[in-house]
Short mmCIF file of C-alpha atoms in Angstrom, two decimals:
data_model
loop_
_atom_site.label_atom_id
_atom_site.label_comp_id
_atom_site.label_asym_id
_atom_site.label_seq_id
_atom_site.Cartn_x
_atom_site.Cartn_y
_atom_site.Cartn_z
CA MET B 657 15.23 38.11 -22.79
CA ALA B 658 11.49 37.32 -22.03
CA ASN B 659 10.90 36.35 -18.29
CA GLN B 660 10.08 32.41 -18.10
CA PRO B 661 7.09 31.08 -16.69
CA LEU B 662 7.61 30.27 -12.61
CA CYS B 663 7.09 26.66 -11.05
CA PHE B 664 6.76 27.14 -7.41
CA ILE B 665 8.14 23.93 -5.38
CA LEU B 666 6.20 22.40 -2.31
CA MET B 667 8.62 20.54 0.02
CA PRO B 668 9.92 20.33 3.14
CA PHE B 669 13.07 21.80 4.13
CA GLY B 670 16.38 20.08 5.66
CA LYS B 671 16.49 16.53 6.70
CA LYS B 672 13.68 14.89 7.75
CA PRO B 673 12.23 11.16 8.62
CA ASP B 674 9.95 9.15 6.71
CA ALA B 675 7.53 6.64 8.09
CA THR B 676 9.94 3.79 8.06
CA GLY B 677 12.63 5.79 9.85
CA ARG B 678 14.85 6.47 6.90
CA ILE B 679 16.31 10.10 7.01
CA VAL B 680 15.31 12.12 3.84
CA ASP B 681 18.00 15.21 2.80
CA PHE B 682 15.20 17.46 1.07
CA ASP B 683 17.65 20.21 0.42
CA ALA B 684 19.37 17.62 -1.62
CA VAL B 685 16.82 16.35 -3.69
CA TYR B 686 15.86 19.72 -4.34
CA ARG B 687 19.37 20.60 -5.86
CA GLU B 688 20.36 17.74 -7.54
CA LEU B 689 17.07 16.66 -8.80
CA ILE B 690 14.41 19.52 -8.91
CA VAL B 691 16.24 22.05 -9.74
CA PRO B 692 18.02 20.88 -13.07
CA ALA B 693 14.79 19.39 -14.34
CA VAL B 694 12.48 22.78 -13.68
CA THR B 695 15.31 24.25 -15.24
CA GLU B 696 15.59 22.37 -18.51
CA ALA B 697 11.63 22.31 -18.79
CA GLY B 698 12.12 26.02 -19.38
CA LEU B 699 10.64 27.34 -16.03
CA ASP B 700 11.97 29.45 -13.47
CA VAL B 701 12.30 27.58 -10.13
CA LEU B 702 10.76 29.33 -7.05
CA ARG B 703 10.79 27.94 -3.20
CA ALA B 704 9.15 28.84 -0.21
CA ASP B 705 11.45 30.41 2.27
CA ALA B 706 12.12 28.43 5.27
CA GLU B 707 10.75 31.06 7.53
CA MET B 708 7.50 30.55 5.66
CA THR B 709 6.82 27.02 6.67
CA GLY B 710 6.87 27.16 10.60
CA GLY B 711 3.50 28.89 11.47
CA ILE B 712 0.30 30.18 9.97
CA ILE B 713 0.24 30.32 6.10
CA HIS B 714 1.49 33.62 4.86
CA LYS B 715 0.20 35.85 2.23
CA PRO B 716 3.36 35.35 0.05
CA MET B 717 2.73 31.75 0.00
CA PHE B 718 -1.00 31.79 -1.09
CA GLU B 719 -0.18 33.99 -3.53
CA ARG B 720 2.87 31.51 -5.10
CA LEU B 721 0.37 28.74 -4.66
CA VAL B 722 -2.55 30.56 -6.87
CA LEU B 723 -0.31 32.88 -9.30
CA CYS B 724 2.41 30.16 -10.40
CA GLU B 725 2.19 28.67 -13.56
CA TYR B 726 3.20 25.55 -12.73
CA ALA B 727 4.20 23.72 -9.24
CA VAL B 728 6.29 20.37 -8.01
CA ALA B 729 5.38 18.99 -4.97
CA ASP B 730 7.34 16.15 -3.36
CA LEU B 731 5.08 14.00 -1.22
CA THR B 732 7.67 12.18 0.58
CA THR B 733 6.83 11.95 4.34
CA ALA B 734 3.29 13.07 4.00
CA ASN B 735 4.48 16.43 5.64
CA ALA B 736 1.21 18.31 6.73
CA ASN B 737 2.37 21.63 5.38
CA VAL B 738 3.01 20.34 1.65
CA PHE B 739 -0.38 18.44 1.94
CA TYR B 740 -2.40 22.05 2.95
CA GLU B 741 -0.50 23.49 0.06
CA LEU B 742 -1.44 20.91 -2.60
CA GLY B 743 -4.57 21.41 -1.40
CA VAL B 744 -4.76 25.11 -1.95
CA ARG B 745 -2.98 24.70 -5.16
CA HIS B 746 -5.60 21.79 -6.27
CA ALA B 747 -8.58 24.30 -5.54
CA ALA B 748 -6.92 27.34 -7.11
CA ARG B 749 -5.59 25.87 -10.24
CA PRO B 750 -6.47 23.03 -12.61
CA TRP B 751 -3.64 22.38 -13.83
CA SER B 752 -0.44 21.89 -13.95
CA THR B 753 0.87 20.75 -10.68
CA VAL B 754 3.53 17.55 -11.04
CA LEU B 755 4.12 15.24 -8.05
CA LEU B 756 7.11 13.50 -6.55
CA PHE B 757 7.68 10.75 -4.03
CA ALA B 758 10.34 9.00 -2.81
CA GLU B 759 10.07 4.76 -3.21
CA GLY B 760 9.90 2.85 0.00
CA GLY B 761 6.97 4.94 1.53
CA ARG B 762 3.27 4.88 0.42
CA LEU B 763 1.01 7.63 -0.82
CA PRO B 764 -1.75 8.63 1.45
CA PHE B 765 -5.22 6.63 0.25
CA ASP B 766 -6.73 10.29 -0.58
CA VAL B 767 -3.97 10.89 -3.15
CA ALA B 768 -2.78 7.63 -4.26
CA PRO B 769 -4.60 7.53 -7.31
CA LEU B 770 -3.16 10.84 -8.81
CA ARG B 771 0.13 10.58 -10.97
CA ALA B 772 3.30 10.78 -9.32
CA ILE B 773 7.13 10.17 -10.07
CA PRO B 774 9.08 7.85 -7.83
CA TYR B 775 12.69 8.53 -7.10
CA ARG B 776 15.05 6.21 -5.16
CA LEU B 777 16.83 7.17 -2.10
CA SER B 778 20.43 6.49 -1.23
CA ALA B 779 21.43 5.60 2.48
CA GLU B 780 22.55 9.26 2.57
CA GLY B 781 19.05 10.11 1.84
CA LYS B 782 19.90 11.83 -1.23
CA VAL B 783 18.62 10.89 -4.98
CA GLU B 784 20.15 7.57 -5.80
CA ALA B 785 22.78 8.11 -8.46
CA ASP B 786 22.08 5.72 -10.70
CA ASP B 787 18.21 6.85 -10.72
CA LEU B 788 18.81 10.35 -11.03
CA PRO B 789 18.99 10.75 -14.73
CA THR B 790 16.07 8.61 -14.91
CA ALA B 791 14.05 10.93 -12.20
CA ARG B 792 15.23 13.98 -13.85
CA ALA B 793 14.12 13.31 -17.43
CA ALA B 794 10.47 11.89 -16.05
CA LEU B 795 10.12 15.42 -14.32
CA VAL B 796 11.41 17.03 -17.34
CA ASP B 797 8.94 15.13 -19.68
CA ARG B 798 6.02 15.82 -17.27
CA LEU B 799 6.58 19.40 -17.29
CA ALA B 800 7.59 19.76 -20.98
CA ALA B 801 3.75 18.26 -21.74
CA ALA B 802 2.00 20.36 -19.28
CA ARG B 803 3.76 23.63 -20.98
CA ARG B 804 2.80 21.96 -24.61
CA ALA B 805 -0.88 21.33 -23.20
CA ALA B 806 -1.17 24.96 -21.80
CA ALA B 807 -0.94 26.21 -25.46
CA ASP B 808 -4.07 24.05 -26.28
CA VAL B 809 -6.27 22.44 -23.66
CA PRO B 810 -5.12 22.69 -20.09
CA LEU B 811 -4.33 19.05 -18.36
CA LYS B 812 -6.63 18.74 -15.42
CA ASP B 813 -4.40 17.12 -12.47
CA SER B 814 -6.60 18.99 -9.97
CA PRO B 815 -9.25 15.85 -8.73
CA LEU B 816 -11.21 18.81 -8.02
CA TYR B 817 -11.69 20.24 -11.09
CA GLU B 818 -11.36 17.01 -12.92
CA LEU B 819 -13.96 15.26 -11.13
CA LEU B 820 -16.57 17.85 -10.09
CA ASP B 821 -18.58 19.56 -12.78
CA ASP B 822 -18.88 23.11 -13.15
CA TYR B 823 -16.16 23.61 -10.22
CA PRO B 824 -15.49 26.20 -8.62
CA GLY B 825 -19.22 27.66 -9.61
CA LEU B 826 -21.23 24.90 -8.32
CA ALA B 827 -25.14 25.32 -7.91
CA HIS B 828 -27.23 25.17 -4.62
CA THR B 829 -29.08 22.40 -6.21
CA LYS B 830 -25.98 20.38 -6.35
CA THR B 831 -25.66 20.60 -2.65
CA ASP B 832 -28.86 19.11 -2.31
CA VAL B 833 -27.83 16.21 -4.55
CA PHE B 834 -24.65 15.91 -2.32
CA ARG B 835 -27.15 15.50 0.66
CA GLU B 836 -28.79 12.94 -0.59
CA GLN B 837 -25.98 11.12 -1.48
CA VAL B 838 -24.52 10.88 1.66
CA ARG B 839 -27.69 9.77 3.24
CA SER B 840 -27.88 7.05 0.54
CA SER B 841 -24.08 5.95 0.91
CA GLU B 842 -24.73 5.78 4.49
CA GLU B 843 -27.48 3.63 4.07
CA ARG B 844 -26.06 1.44 1.34
CA LYS B 845 -22.98 0.62 3.65
CA ALA B 846 -25.25 -0.76 6.29
CA GLY B 847 -26.90 -2.49 3.87
CA ILE B 848 -23.58 -4.05 3.17
CA ALA B 849 -22.63 -4.83 6.62
CA ALA B 850 -26.05 -6.83 7.00
CA ALA B 851 -25.57 -8.81 4.00
CA ARG B 852 -21.75 -9.85 5.04
CA GLY B 853 -22.82 -11.70 7.92
CA GLN B 854 -25.68 -13.65 5.55
CA GLY B 855 -23.17 -14.49 2.69
CA LEU B 856 -22.10 -14.63 -0.50
CA ASP B 857 -25.70 -14.42 -2.30
CA ALA B 858 -26.71 -11.58 -0.24
CA LEU B 859 -23.74 -9.44 -1.18
CA ARG B 860 -24.58 -10.24 -5.04
CA SER B 861 -28.12 -9.04 -4.32
CA VAL B 862 -26.77 -5.86 -2.79
CA GLU B 863 -24.18 -5.39 -5.65
CA ALA B 864 -27.07 -5.57 -8.32
CA SER B 865 -28.82 -2.91 -6.36
CA LEU B 866 -26.10 -0.38 -6.39
CA GLY B 867 -26.56 0.36 -10.10
CA PRO B 868 -23.54 2.03 -12.22
CA LEU B 869 -20.30 1.69 -10.14
CA ALA B 870 -19.44 5.37 -11.56
CA ASP B 871 -22.18 6.48 -9.61
CA THR B 872 -21.56 4.96 -6.53
CA GLY B 873 -19.65 6.47 -3.51
CA SER B 874 -15.88 5.20 -3.65
CA ALA B 875 -16.51 4.18 0.24
CA VAL B 876 -19.80 1.96 -0.76
CA VAL B 877 -17.52 0.16 -3.32
CA ILE B 878 -14.71 -0.47 -1.72
CA ASP B 879 -16.89 -1.64 1.28
CA LEU B 880 -18.42 -3.95 -0.81
CA PHE B 881 -15.01 -5.30 -2.27
CA LEU B 882 -13.67 -6.23 1.27
CA SER B 883 -17.07 -7.83 1.77
CA TYR B 884 -16.20 -10.27 -1.06
CA ARG B 885 -12.94 -10.86 0.46
CA ALA B 886 -14.43 -11.36 3.96
CA VAL B 887 -16.47 -14.31 2.86
CA SER B 888 -13.62 -15.77 0.51
CA ALA B 889 -15.54 -14.66 -2.71
CA TRP B 890 -12.25 -14.19 -4.96
CA GLN B 891 -13.91 -14.28 -8.31
CA PRO B 892 -16.50 -11.70 -7.17
CA MET B 893 -13.96 -9.55 -6.09
CA VAL B 894 -11.75 -9.60 -9.40
CA ASP B 895 -15.19 -9.09 -11.09
CA LEU B 896 -15.89 -6.19 -9.25
CA ALA B 897 -12.41 -4.27 -9.65
CA GLY B 898 -12.96 -4.83 -13.48
CA ARG B 899 -15.94 -2.81 -13.15
CA MET B 900 -14.76 -0.03 -10.75
CA PRO B 901 -13.80 3.38 -12.30
CA ARG B 902 -10.27 3.76 -13.52
CA PRO B 903 -9.41 5.92 -10.69
CA LEU B 904 -10.50 3.75 -7.64
CA ALA B 905 -9.53 0.58 -9.57
CA GLU B 906 -5.70 1.80 -9.77
CA THR B 907 -5.20 2.58 -6.08
CA VAL B 908 -2.94 0.85 -4.23
CA MET B 909 -5.32 -1.15 -2.05
CA VAL B 910 -7.47 -2.25 -4.82
CA GLN B 911 -4.46 -3.31 -6.81
CA GLU B 912 -3.07 -5.21 -3.62
CA GLN B 913 -6.50 -7.08 -3.35
CA LEU B 914 -6.80 -7.85 -6.60
CA GLY B 915 -3.71 -9.57 -6.47
CA LEU B 916 -4.53 -11.28 -3.38
CA ALA B 917 -8.05 -12.43 -5.15
CA LEU B 918 -6.25 -13.80 -8.31
CA ASN B 919 -3.41 -15.83 -6.53
CA ARG B 920 -6.47 -17.50 -4.42
CA LEU B 921 -8.23 -18.33 -7.67
CA GLY B 922 -4.98 -20.14 -8.67
CA ARG B 923 -4.00 -17.38 -11.15
CA GLY B 924 -0.88 -16.82 -9.60
CA ALA B 925 0.92 -15.59 -12.88
CA GLU B 926 -1.78 -12.86 -13.46
CA ALA B 927 -1.40 -11.90 -9.34
CA GLU B 928 2.58 -11.45 -9.92
CA VAL B 929 2.08 -9.16 -13.04
CA VAL B 930 -0.75 -7.11 -11.24
CA LEU B 931 1.70 -6.88 -7.82
CA LYS B 932 5.13 -6.20 -9.64
CA ASN B 933 3.86 -3.38 -11.58
CA LEU B 934 2.38 -1.81 -8.71
CA ILE B 935 5.82 -2.06 -6.93
CA GLU B 936 7.47 -0.52 -10.20
CA LYS B 937 4.72 2.42 -10.00
CA ARG B 938 4.38 2.81 -6.63
CA GLY B 939 7.45 1.95 -5.12
CA PRO B 940 8.07 -1.05 -2.59
CA SER B 941 5.40 -1.59 0.55
CA SER B 942 5.43 -4.23 2.95
CA GLU B 943 1.93 -5.23 2.04
CA THR B 944 2.41 -5.67 -1.56
CA TYR B 945 5.86 -7.44 -1.27
CA GLY B 946 3.76 -9.35 1.46
CA ILE B 947 1.23 -10.74 -0.89
CA LEU B 948 3.26 -11.26 -3.64
CA GLY B 949 5.47 -13.49 -1.43
CA ARG B 950 2.27 -15.57 -0.91
CA VAL B 951 2.71 -16.05 -4.80
CA TYR B 952 5.62 -17.75 -4.77
CA LYS B 953 4.93 -19.80 -1.36
CA ASP B 954 1.92 -21.23 -3.10
CA ARG B 955 3.93 -21.97 -6.37
CA TRP B 956 6.42 -23.55 -3.98
CA LYS B 957 3.80 -25.45 -2.16
CA ALA B 958 2.33 -26.96 -6.02
CA ALA B 959 5.73 -27.77 -6.25
CA VAL B 960 6.46 -29.91 -3.63
CA GLU B 961 3.16 -31.40 -3.74
CA SER B 962 4.09 -32.46 -7.51
CA GLY B 963 7.57 -34.11 -6.16
CA ASN B 964 9.43 -31.19 -8.11
CA ARG B 965 12.10 -30.92 -5.59
CA ILE B 966 14.69 -28.82 -7.55
CA LYS B 967 12.11 -26.31 -8.57
CA ALA B 968 10.46 -26.21 -5.01
CA VAL B 969 14.02 -25.38 -3.55
CA GLY B 970 14.18 -22.13 -5.89
CA LEU B 971 10.33 -21.26 -5.38
CA LEU B 972 11.09 -21.28 -1.37
CA ASN B 973 14.33 -19.38 -1.97
CA GLN B 974 12.32 -16.87 -4.01
CA ALA B 975 9.65 -16.84 -1.30
CA VAL B 976 12.07 -16.02 1.60
CA GLU B 977 13.39 -13.44 -0.13
CA THR B 978 10.50 -11.62 -1.22
CA TYR B 979 9.03 -11.27 2.15
CA LEU B 980 12.42 -10.15 3.48
CA GLN B 981 11.78 -7.12 1.34
CA GLY B 982 8.72 -6.73 2.36
CA PHE B 983 9.92 -7.01 5.95
CA GLU B 984 12.76 -4.11 4.85
CA ALA B 985 10.14 -1.87 3.19
CA ASP B 986 8.65 -1.16 6.80
CA TRP B 987 9.77 -3.15 9.87
CA ARG B 988 6.68 -2.12 11.82
CA ASP B 989 4.51 -4.38 9.76
CA ALA B 990 5.65 -7.80 11.05
CA TYR B 991 3.50 -10.15 8.60
CA PRO B 992 6.19 -10.38 5.79
CA GLY B 993 8.63 -10.68 8.99
CA ILE B 994 6.86 -14.09 10.16
CA ASN B 995 6.34 -15.13 6.74
CA ALA B 996 10.21 -14.92 6.02
CA VAL B 997 10.93 -16.49 9.06
CA THR B 998 8.36 -19.30 9.03
CA LEU B 999 9.71 -20.26 5.62
CA MET B 1000 13.37 -19.97 6.54
CA GLU B 1001 12.68 -22.62 9.33
CA LEU B 1002 11.08 -24.96 6.51
CA LYS B 1003 14.57 -24.88 4.43
CA GLU B 1004 16.92 -27.76 4.40
CA PRO B 1005 18.80 -27.04 6.71
CA PRO B 1006 17.40 -23.98 7.97
CA ASP B 1007 18.22 -20.64 7.13
CA PRO B 1008 20.49 -19.33 9.90
CA ARG B 1009 19.41 -15.71 9.00
CA ARG B 1010 16.16 -16.02 11.15
CA GLN B 1011 17.81 -16.63 14.25
CA LYS B 1012 18.68 -12.41 14.06
CA LEU B 1013 15.49 -12.03 12.37
CA VAL B 1014 13.26 -13.52 15.08
CA PRO B 1015 13.93 -10.80 18.00
CA ILE B 1016 13.34 -8.11 15.60
CA VAL B 1017 9.92 -9.50 14.23
CA VAL B 1018 9.03 -10.23 18.06
CA TYR B 1019 9.70 -6.62 18.92
CA ALA B 1020 7.45 -5.30 15.81
CA VAL B 1021 4.30 -7.29 16.75
CA GLU B 1022 4.97 -6.15 20.40
CA ARG B 1023 4.93 -2.78 19.68
CA ARG B 1024 2.39 -3.12 17.59
CA ILE B 1025 0.03 -4.63 20.63
CA ALA B 1026 1.18 -2.05 22.93
CA VAL B 1027 0.73 1.06 21.44
CA GLY B 1028 -2.05 0.42 18.90
CA LYS B 1029 -5.71 -1.82 18.76
CA PRO B 1030 -4.10 -5.39 18.32
CA ASP B 1031 -5.86 -7.17 15.27
CA TYR B 1032 -6.01 -11.02 14.40
CA TRP B 1033 -2.76 -10.91 12.79
CA ASP B 1034 -0.53 -9.38 15.43
CA TYR B 1035 -1.74 -12.65 17.51
CA ALA B 1036 -1.55 -14.80 14.85
CA THR B 1037 2.22 -13.56 14.25
CA LEU B 1038 2.63 -14.27 17.96
CA LEU B 1039 1.48 -17.70 17.65
CA GLU B 1040 3.53 -18.83 15.06
CA LEU B 1041 6.52 -17.34 16.68
CA ALA B 1042 5.63 -19.10 19.81
CA VAL B 1043 5.30 -22.37 17.95
CA LEU B 1044 8.62 -21.62 16.31
CA ALA B 1045 10.06 -21.23 19.80
CA LYS B 1046 8.17 -24.59 21.18
CA ASP B 1047 6.60 -22.55 23.89
CA GLN B 1048 3.24 -24.33 24.32
CA THR B 1049 1.98 -22.03 26.83
CA ALA B 1050 2.80 -18.97 24.90
CA ALA B 1051 1.24 -20.74 21.56
CA GLU B 1052 -2.06 -21.62 23.35
CA GLU B 1053 -2.52 -17.93 24.77
CA ALA B 1054 -2.00 -16.38 21.47
CA ALA B 1055 -3.93 -18.84 19.61
CA SER B 1056 -7.46 -17.75 21.87
CA ASN B 1057 -6.33 -14.09 21.31
CA ALA B 1058 -6.36 -14.94 17.37
CA LEU B 1059 -9.60 -16.67 17.68
CA ALA B 1060 -11.62 -13.84 19.67
CA ARG B 1061 -10.45 -11.45 16.94
CA MET B 1062 -10.55 -13.57 13.35
CA ARG B 1063 -12.96 -11.53 11.35
CA GLU B 1064 -12.51 -13.17 7.67
CA LEU B 1065 -12.45 -16.89 7.34
CA TRP B 1066 -9.29 -16.97 5.12
CA GLU B 1067 -7.40 -15.84 8.08
CA GLY B 1068 -7.71 -18.73 10.37
CA GLU B 1069 -6.98 -21.07 7.42
CA THR B 1070 -3.99 -19.12 6.57
CA THR B 1071 -2.64 -19.59 9.95
CA ALA B 1072 -3.09 -23.07 10.44
CA GLY B 1073 -1.74 -23.75 7.15
CA ASN B 1074 1.46 -22.36 8.31
CA LEU B 1075 1.33 -24.13 11.37
CA ARG B 1076 0.81 -27.32 9.69
CA LEU B 1077 4.04 -26.67 7.51
CA ILE B 1078 5.76 -26.03 10.74
CA ARG B 1079 4.88 -29.27 12.65
CA LYS B 1080 5.39 -31.43 9.34
CA THR B 1081 8.81 -30.10 8.96
CA ARG B 1082 9.75 -30.52 12.51
CA GLU B 1083 8.20 -34.30 12.82
CA LYS B 1084 10.32 -34.99 9.66
CA ARG B 1085 13.27 -34.10 11.91
CA GLY B 1086 12.41 -36.26 14.61
CA GLU B 1087 11.08 -33.64 16.55
CA SER B 1088 7.23 -33.86 17.99
CA LEU B 1089 4.89 -30.84 18.02
CA GLU B 1090 1.74 -32.72 18.75
CA TRP B 1091 0.54 -30.47 21.48
CA ALA B 1092 -0.10 -27.84 18.30
CA VAL B 1093 -2.85 -30.28 16.25
CA PRO B 1094 -5.59 -28.92 18.71
CA LEU B 1095 -4.51 -25.19 17.84
CA GLU B 1096 -4.35 -25.80 14.02
CA GLN B 1097 -7.77 -27.80 14.41
CA ALA B 1098 -9.50 -24.87 16.27
CA LEU B 1099 -8.09 -22.57 13.15
CA ASP B 1100 -9.68 -25.05 10.90
CA LEU B 1101 -12.84 -24.91 12.59
CA ALA B 1102 -13.23 -20.98 12.94
CA ALA B 1103 -12.53 -20.93 9.12
CA ASP B 1104 -15.05 -23.60 8.52
CA VAL B 1105 -12.35 -25.61 6.42
CA THR B 1106 -13.75 -29.17 6.02
#
């Protein structure tokens, strides 16, 4: 019997925690998902020895990365060794490397545009039993497609070979062009920063000067995209996303912000589709669920304003549960947590679950402030928590810190709206929060809301 093509497996060994604290049993993932799928695809499985992963990369590892016809890389936990090996593989082979990741985490920006097969984890850190057949079938199909393409035109899944003409034989003239592009990119980013302070018309002028976006550095395009967000220019954001090169437009960050912009334009149904598709493709994340929660929250507010009480109750529940899913995806991100708590307070009667959730949200935001560089949303979260706790002194201090760090107009507008909702709900219950009115007004003024 002829030897079958080799498929090298790039992944951690044993049990490792991911960014959310979940323990992933990589040996079980290898045994239950990867080996059966690779075998069914007609390939021989080859995995690095455990002792090869502990220090300086060994010659056999390089040989396997370069010479194996196929490879499967599990990117869960963003393991440094796996990413180094993936880089070597992408530099050496234009094809055919298949990527996997466990849902619930987020792929780093540099690999987010690449096609990766998601799988769900059980509480034991293994592939969820219900998801195992689907994940296996997806991996078999991807490897089988790569084998079919090998007989014709190999699939280029290495971004180096796909995006760089003539790689690896780049001419010296191209390095000169690259130097010029780097210098031009820095100048353009400086121009965008200056235009952002001048407003929408200045940003439009900068965009008109860029030329084809396919020939513009990704960092410049993203800088412009987020600058439109900073001045609440939602339609230009949507328009720019539609003109971006597809790999950039399909990144998680761009799709999330596209959903945010669509919702701000009153196109909540389109935003919902974008965000749900993103969760299906990339797995749950606190940011994606946080923006989706805002979609449902805005629908709830519209139902309240139209007097549709029954519909409003259902939409409020939907918003709460969506924010909860975001907080459960990453408890370090207090944004979906505080939104869930605030909306729980607005229910009639208030949702009792908020009493257990509040201390967790407090801890999450306090740790962010203690170990990092706190931003506007950290102090805005403390502000909402203080208002919910009827702590005027803490609320005023948090408001001062938030205002000092406000970067974009819509940030203050959002927080002022939340405080107003809390105050009006409390007033209906016969409670007074008049001391919170000046805080709302200060945020409105900073956001230029008239």
